[in-house]
CSV table of C-alpha atoms in Angstrom, one decimal:
chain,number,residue,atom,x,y,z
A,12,UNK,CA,0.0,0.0,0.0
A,13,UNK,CA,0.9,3.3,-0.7
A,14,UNK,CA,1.9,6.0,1.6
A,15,UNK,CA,1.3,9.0,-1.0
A,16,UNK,CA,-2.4,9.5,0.2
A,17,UNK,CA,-0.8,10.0,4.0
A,18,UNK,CA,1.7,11.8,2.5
A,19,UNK,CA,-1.2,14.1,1.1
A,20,UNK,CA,-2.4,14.8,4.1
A,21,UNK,CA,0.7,15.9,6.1
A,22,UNK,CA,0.6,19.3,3.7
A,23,UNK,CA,4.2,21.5,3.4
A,24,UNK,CA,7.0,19.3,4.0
A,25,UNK,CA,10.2,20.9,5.9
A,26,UNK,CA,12.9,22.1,4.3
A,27,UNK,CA,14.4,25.0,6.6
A,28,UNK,CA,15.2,24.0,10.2
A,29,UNK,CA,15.7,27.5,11.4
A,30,UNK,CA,11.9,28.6,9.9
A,31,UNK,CA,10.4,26.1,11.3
A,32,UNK,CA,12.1,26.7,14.9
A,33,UNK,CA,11.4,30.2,14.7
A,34,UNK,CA,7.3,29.2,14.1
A,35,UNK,CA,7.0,26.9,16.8
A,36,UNK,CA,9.1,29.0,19.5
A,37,UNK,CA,7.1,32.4,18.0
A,38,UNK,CA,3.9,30.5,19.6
A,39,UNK,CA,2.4,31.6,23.0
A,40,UNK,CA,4.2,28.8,24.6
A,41,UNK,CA,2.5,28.5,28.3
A,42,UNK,CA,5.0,27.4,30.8
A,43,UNK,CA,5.8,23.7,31.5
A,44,UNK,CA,8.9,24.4,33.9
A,45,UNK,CA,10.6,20.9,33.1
A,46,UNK,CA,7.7,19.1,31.9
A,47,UNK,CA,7.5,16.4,34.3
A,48,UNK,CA,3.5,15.5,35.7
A,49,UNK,CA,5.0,15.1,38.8
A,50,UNK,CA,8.6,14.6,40.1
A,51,UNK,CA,7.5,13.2,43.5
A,52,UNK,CA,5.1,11.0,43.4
A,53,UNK,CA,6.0,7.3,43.6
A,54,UNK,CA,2.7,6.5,42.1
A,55,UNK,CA,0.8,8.1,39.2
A,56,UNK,CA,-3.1,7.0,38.7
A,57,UNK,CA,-3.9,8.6,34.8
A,58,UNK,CA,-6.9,8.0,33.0
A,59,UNK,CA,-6.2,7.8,28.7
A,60,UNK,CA,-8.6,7.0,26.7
A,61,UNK,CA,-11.1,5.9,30.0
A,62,UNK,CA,-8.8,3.5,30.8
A,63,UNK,CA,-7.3,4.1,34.0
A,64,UNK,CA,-3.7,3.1,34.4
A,65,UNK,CA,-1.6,3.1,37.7
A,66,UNK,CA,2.0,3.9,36.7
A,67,UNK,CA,4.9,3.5,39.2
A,68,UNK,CA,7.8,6.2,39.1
A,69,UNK,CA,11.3,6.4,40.6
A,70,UNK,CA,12.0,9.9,41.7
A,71,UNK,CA,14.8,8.7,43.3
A,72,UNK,CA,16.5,7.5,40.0
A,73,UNK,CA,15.6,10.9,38.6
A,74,UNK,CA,17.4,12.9,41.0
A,75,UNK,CA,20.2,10.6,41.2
A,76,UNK,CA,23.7,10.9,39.5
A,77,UNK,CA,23.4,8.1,37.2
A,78,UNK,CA,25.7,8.4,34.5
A,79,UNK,CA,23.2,7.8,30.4
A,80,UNK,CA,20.7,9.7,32.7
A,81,UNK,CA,18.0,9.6,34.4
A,82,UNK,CA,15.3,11.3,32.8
A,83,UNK,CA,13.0,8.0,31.9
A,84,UNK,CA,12.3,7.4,35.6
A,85,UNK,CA,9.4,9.5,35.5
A,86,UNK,CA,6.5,10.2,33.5
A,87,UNK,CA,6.6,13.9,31.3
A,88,UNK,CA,3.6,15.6,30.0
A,89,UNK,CA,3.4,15.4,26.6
A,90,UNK,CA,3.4,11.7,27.2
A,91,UNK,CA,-0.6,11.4,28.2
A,92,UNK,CA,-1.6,13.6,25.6
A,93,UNK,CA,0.4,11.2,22.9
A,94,UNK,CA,-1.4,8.6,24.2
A,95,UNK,CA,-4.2,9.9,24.0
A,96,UNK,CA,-3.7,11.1,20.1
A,97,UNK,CA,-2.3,8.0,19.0
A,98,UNK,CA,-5.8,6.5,19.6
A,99,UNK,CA,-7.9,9.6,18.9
A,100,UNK,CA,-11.4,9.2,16.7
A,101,UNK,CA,-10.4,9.3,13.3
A,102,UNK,CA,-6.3,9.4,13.5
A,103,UNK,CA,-4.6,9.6,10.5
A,104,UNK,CA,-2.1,6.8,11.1
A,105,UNK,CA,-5.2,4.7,11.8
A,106,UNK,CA,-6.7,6.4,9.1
A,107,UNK,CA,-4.1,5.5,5.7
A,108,UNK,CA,-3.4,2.2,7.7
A,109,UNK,CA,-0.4,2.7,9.5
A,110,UNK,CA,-1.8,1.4,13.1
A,111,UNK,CA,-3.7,-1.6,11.9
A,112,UNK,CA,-3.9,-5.1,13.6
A,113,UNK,CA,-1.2,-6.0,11.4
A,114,UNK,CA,1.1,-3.5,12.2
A,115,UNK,CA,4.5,-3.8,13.9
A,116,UNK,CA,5.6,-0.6,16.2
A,117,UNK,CA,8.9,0.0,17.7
A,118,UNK,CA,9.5,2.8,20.2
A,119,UNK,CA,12.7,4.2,21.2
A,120,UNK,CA,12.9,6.0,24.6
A,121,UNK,CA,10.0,4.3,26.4
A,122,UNK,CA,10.8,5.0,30.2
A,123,UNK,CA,10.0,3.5,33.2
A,124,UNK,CA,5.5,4.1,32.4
A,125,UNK,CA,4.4,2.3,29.7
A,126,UNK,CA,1.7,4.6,28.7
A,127,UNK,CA,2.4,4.1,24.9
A,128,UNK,CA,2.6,0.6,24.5
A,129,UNK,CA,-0.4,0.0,27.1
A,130,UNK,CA,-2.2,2.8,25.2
A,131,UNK,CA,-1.4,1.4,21.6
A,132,UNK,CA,-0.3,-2.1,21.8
A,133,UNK,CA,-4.2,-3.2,21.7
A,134,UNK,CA,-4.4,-2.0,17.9
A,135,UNK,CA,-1.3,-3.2,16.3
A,136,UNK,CA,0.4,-7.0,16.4
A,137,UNK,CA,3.6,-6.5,17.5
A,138,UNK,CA,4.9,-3.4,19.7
A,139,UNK,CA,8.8,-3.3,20.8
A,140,UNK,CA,9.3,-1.5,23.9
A,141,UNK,CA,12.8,0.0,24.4
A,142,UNK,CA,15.0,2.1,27.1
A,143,UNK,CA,18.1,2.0,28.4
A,144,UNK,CA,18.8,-1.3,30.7
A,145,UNK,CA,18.4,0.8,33.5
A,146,UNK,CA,14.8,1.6,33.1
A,147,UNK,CA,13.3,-2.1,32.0
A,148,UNK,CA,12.4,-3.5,35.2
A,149,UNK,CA,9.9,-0.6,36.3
A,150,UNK,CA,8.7,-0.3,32.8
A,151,UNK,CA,8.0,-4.6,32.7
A,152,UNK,CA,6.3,-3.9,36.3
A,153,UNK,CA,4.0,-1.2,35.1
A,154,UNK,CA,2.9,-3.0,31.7
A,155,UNK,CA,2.7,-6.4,33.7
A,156,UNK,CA,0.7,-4.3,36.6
A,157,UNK,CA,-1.7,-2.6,33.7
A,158,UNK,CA,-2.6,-5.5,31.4
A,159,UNK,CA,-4.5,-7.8,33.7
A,160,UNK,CA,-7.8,-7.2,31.5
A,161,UNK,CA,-5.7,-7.3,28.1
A,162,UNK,CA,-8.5,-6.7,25.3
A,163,UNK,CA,-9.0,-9.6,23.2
A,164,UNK,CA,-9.6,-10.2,19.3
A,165,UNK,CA,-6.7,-8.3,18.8
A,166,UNK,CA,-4.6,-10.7,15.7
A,167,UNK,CA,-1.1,-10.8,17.2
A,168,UNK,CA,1.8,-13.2,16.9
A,169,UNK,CA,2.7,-16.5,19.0
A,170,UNK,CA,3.9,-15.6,22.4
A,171,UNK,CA,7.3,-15.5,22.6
A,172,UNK,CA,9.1,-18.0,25.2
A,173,UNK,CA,11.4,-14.6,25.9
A,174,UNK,CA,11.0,-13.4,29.7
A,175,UNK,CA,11.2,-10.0,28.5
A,176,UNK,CA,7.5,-10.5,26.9
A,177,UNK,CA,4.8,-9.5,29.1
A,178,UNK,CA,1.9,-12.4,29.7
A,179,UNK,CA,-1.0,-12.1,27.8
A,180,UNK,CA,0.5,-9.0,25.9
A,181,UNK,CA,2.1,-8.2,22.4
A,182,UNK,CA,4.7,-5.8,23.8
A,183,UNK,CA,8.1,-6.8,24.0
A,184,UNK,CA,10.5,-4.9,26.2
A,185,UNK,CA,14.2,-4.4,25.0
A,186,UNK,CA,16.9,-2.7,26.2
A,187,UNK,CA,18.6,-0.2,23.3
A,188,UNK,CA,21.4,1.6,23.5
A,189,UNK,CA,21.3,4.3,20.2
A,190,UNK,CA,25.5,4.8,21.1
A,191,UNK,CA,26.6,1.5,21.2
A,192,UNK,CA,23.8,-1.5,19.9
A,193,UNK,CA,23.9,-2.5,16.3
A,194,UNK,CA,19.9,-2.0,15.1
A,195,UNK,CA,20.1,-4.7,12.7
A,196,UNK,CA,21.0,-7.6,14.9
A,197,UNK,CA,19.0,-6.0,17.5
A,198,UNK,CA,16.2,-6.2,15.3
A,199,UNK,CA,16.7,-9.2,13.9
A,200,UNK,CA,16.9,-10.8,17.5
A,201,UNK,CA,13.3,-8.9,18.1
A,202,UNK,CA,11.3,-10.8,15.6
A,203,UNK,CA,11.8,-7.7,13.2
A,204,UNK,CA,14.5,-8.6,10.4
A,205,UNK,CA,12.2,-7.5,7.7
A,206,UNK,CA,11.8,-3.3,9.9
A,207,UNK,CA,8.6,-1.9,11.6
A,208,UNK,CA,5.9,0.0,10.1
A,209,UNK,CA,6.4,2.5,12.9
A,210,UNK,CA,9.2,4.2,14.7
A,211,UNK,CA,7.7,6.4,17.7
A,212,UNK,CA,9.6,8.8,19.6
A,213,UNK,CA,8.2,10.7,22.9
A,214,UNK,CA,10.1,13.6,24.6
A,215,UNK,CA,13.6,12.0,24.0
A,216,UNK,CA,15.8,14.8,22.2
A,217,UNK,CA,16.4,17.1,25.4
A,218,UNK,CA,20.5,17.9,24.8
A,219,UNK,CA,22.7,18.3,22.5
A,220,UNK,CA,25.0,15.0,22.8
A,221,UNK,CA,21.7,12.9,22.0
A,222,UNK,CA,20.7,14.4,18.7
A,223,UNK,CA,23.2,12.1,16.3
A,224,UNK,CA,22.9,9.3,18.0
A,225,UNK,CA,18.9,9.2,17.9
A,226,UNK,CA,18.5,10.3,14.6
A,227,UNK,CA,21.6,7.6,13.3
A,228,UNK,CA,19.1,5.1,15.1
A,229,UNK,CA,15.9,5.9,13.1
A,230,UNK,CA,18.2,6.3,10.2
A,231,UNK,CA,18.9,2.2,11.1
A,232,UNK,CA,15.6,1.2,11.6
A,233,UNK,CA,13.9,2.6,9.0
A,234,UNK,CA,16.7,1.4,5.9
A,235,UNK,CA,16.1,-2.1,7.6
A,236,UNK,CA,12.9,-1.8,5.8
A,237,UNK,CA,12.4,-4.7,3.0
A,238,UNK,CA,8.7,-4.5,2.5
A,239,UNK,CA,7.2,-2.2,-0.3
A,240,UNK,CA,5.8,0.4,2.0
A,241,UNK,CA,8.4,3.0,4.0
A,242,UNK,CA,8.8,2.8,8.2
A,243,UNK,CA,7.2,5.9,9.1
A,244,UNK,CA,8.8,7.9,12.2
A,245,UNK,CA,6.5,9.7,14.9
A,246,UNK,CA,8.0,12.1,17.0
A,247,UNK,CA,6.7,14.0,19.7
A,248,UNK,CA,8.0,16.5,21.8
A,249,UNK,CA,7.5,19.3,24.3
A,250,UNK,CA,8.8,23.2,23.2
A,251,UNK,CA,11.9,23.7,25.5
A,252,UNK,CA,15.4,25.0,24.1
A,253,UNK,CA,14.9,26.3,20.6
A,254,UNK,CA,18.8,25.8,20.0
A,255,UNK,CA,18.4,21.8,20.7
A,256,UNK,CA,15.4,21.6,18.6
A,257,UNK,CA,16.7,23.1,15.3
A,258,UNK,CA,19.9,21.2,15.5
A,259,UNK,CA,17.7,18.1,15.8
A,260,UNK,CA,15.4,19.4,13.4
A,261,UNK,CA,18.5,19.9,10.9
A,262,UNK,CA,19.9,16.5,11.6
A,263,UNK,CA,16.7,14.5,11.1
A,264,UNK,CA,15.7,16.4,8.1
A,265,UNK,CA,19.0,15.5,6.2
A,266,UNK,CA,18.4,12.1,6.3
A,267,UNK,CA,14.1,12.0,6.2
A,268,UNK,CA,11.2,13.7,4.6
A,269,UNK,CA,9.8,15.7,7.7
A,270,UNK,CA,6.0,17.2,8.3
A,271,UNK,CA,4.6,18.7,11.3
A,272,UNK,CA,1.4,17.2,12.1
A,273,UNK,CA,-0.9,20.3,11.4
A,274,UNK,CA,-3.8,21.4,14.0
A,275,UNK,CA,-6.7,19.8,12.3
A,276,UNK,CA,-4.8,16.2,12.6
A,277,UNK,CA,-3.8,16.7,16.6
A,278,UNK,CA,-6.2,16.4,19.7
A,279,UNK,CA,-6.7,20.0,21.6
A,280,UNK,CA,-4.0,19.3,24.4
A,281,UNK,CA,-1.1,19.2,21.3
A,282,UNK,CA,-2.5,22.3,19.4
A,283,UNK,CA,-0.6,25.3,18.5
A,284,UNK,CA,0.4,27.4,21.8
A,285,UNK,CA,0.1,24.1,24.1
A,286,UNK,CA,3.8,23.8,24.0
A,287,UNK,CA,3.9,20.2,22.4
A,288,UNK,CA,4.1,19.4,19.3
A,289,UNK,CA,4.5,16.3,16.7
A,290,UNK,CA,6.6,15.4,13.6
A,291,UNK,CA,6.5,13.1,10.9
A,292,UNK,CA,9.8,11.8,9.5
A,293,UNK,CA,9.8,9.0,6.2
A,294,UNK,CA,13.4,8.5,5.1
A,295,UNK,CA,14.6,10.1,1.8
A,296,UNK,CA,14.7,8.3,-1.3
A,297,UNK,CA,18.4,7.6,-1.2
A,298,UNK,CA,18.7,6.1,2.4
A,299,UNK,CA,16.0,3.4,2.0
A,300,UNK,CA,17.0,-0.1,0.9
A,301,UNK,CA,14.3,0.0,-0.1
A,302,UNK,CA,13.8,2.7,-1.9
């Protein structure tokens, strides 16, 4: 299947990093501080979607001195309101068939919550889960704690013999180093030789020294691509340090095709002037294997 009629929708595609930074930070951006829900609380009871999840947090991680960092040990705002959008009425990855019960979904960055893959995982057949080694126990726990009444009728795969594969769920959790794991054997390993139909990315570019290494990563993914249709790569993001986003925003453009996800396509929390906002990345002709 085609991805030109998503492609359609997206409208003007990027091509100036510094325009669209100077957009997005022009907005009435109300204030976030960091963007975390709450930096205290051991415990965080959410609602998405009228599900109610109960998602355990390690503020003591966060404030620790960790060296790779700390910052998946607690749950961030725009992570709810992804959540939410993701399974929003009329989405347009559901939409041009993207999230489907056949699709496979990788996500880099997932933390300690699990509010993604508990939030998505239902609608697709395979979702990859994966952090830094630091953060899989708490994120297993959470998933495990929140998928006691896992929906049914959902076509997935044979359940893996792996540990790391939560009971009674498609989601796999992996740990995923972007500086140091090779993302082919990794995903060959995973049950994913042949790519994902979706890379998905929540508040993970916050400093400078991760921009190459997370973009070199989707790079990997998305040439492992065989089929006929193109990975596609969500992003989203709060607004924080304009200089950090454009130089992100410059990296990933050189290597994919890059949309913002216009008002009309996003929920009312991720609208202009709520501070978040959400980008669309397919890889440029000439990266693809297959291309």
């Amino acid at each position: 299947m085609s991805l030109a009629p998503f492609i359609t929708q997206l409208g003007a595609e990027i091509d100036d990093a510094s325009e669209e930074t100077f957009l997005l930070f022009s907005q009435d951006i109300p204030s976030q501080n960091l963007g975390i829900l709450d930096s205290q609380a051991p415990l965080l009871e959410l609602s998405i979607a009228s599900r109610d999840l109960s998602i355990k947090q390690s503020p003591t991680v966060l404030n620790s001195a960790r060296g790779g960092g700390t910052t998946g040990a607690v749950v961030w705002k725009v992570t709810p309101r992804f959540a939410e959008w993701l399974i929003s009425p009329g989405n347009l990855l559901a939409r041009h068939g993207i999230v489907s019960p056949e699709s496979s979904v990788l996500e880099l960055g997932s933390g300690i919550a699990g509010i993604v893959p508990l939030t998505l995982a239902p609608l697709v057949q395979q979702y990859i889960a994966t952090d830094q080694a630091y953060a899989l126990k708490l994120l297993k726990e959470n998933i495990d704690q929140n998928t006691a009444s896992t929906q049914t009728g959902i076509k997935k795969k044979k359940p893996s013999k792996r540990a790391n594969v939560v009971p009674s769920s498609n989601i796999q959790i992996e740990s995923l180093d972007w500086e140091t794991d090779d993302v082919n054997s990794f995903l060959k390993s995973n049950n994913a030789p042949e790519g994902v139909d979706l890379v998905i990315a929540c508040d993970c570019i916050y400093n400078y020294a991760l921009i190459k290494p997370f973009v070199q990563t989707c790079v990997d993914i998305c040439r492992s691509r065989t089929g006929e249709r193109p990975t596609v790569c969500v992003i989203a993001q709060q607004l924080r340090q304009p200089d950090v986003f454009e130089e992100w925003l410059e990296e990933f453009n050189k290597h994919f095709r890059t949309w913002r996800v216009l008002d009309e396509a996003l929920t009312d929390d991720l609208k202009e002037n709520s501070g978040f906002m959400i980008h669309i990345g397919i890889l440029r002709q000439g990266e693809s294997m297959a291309a």
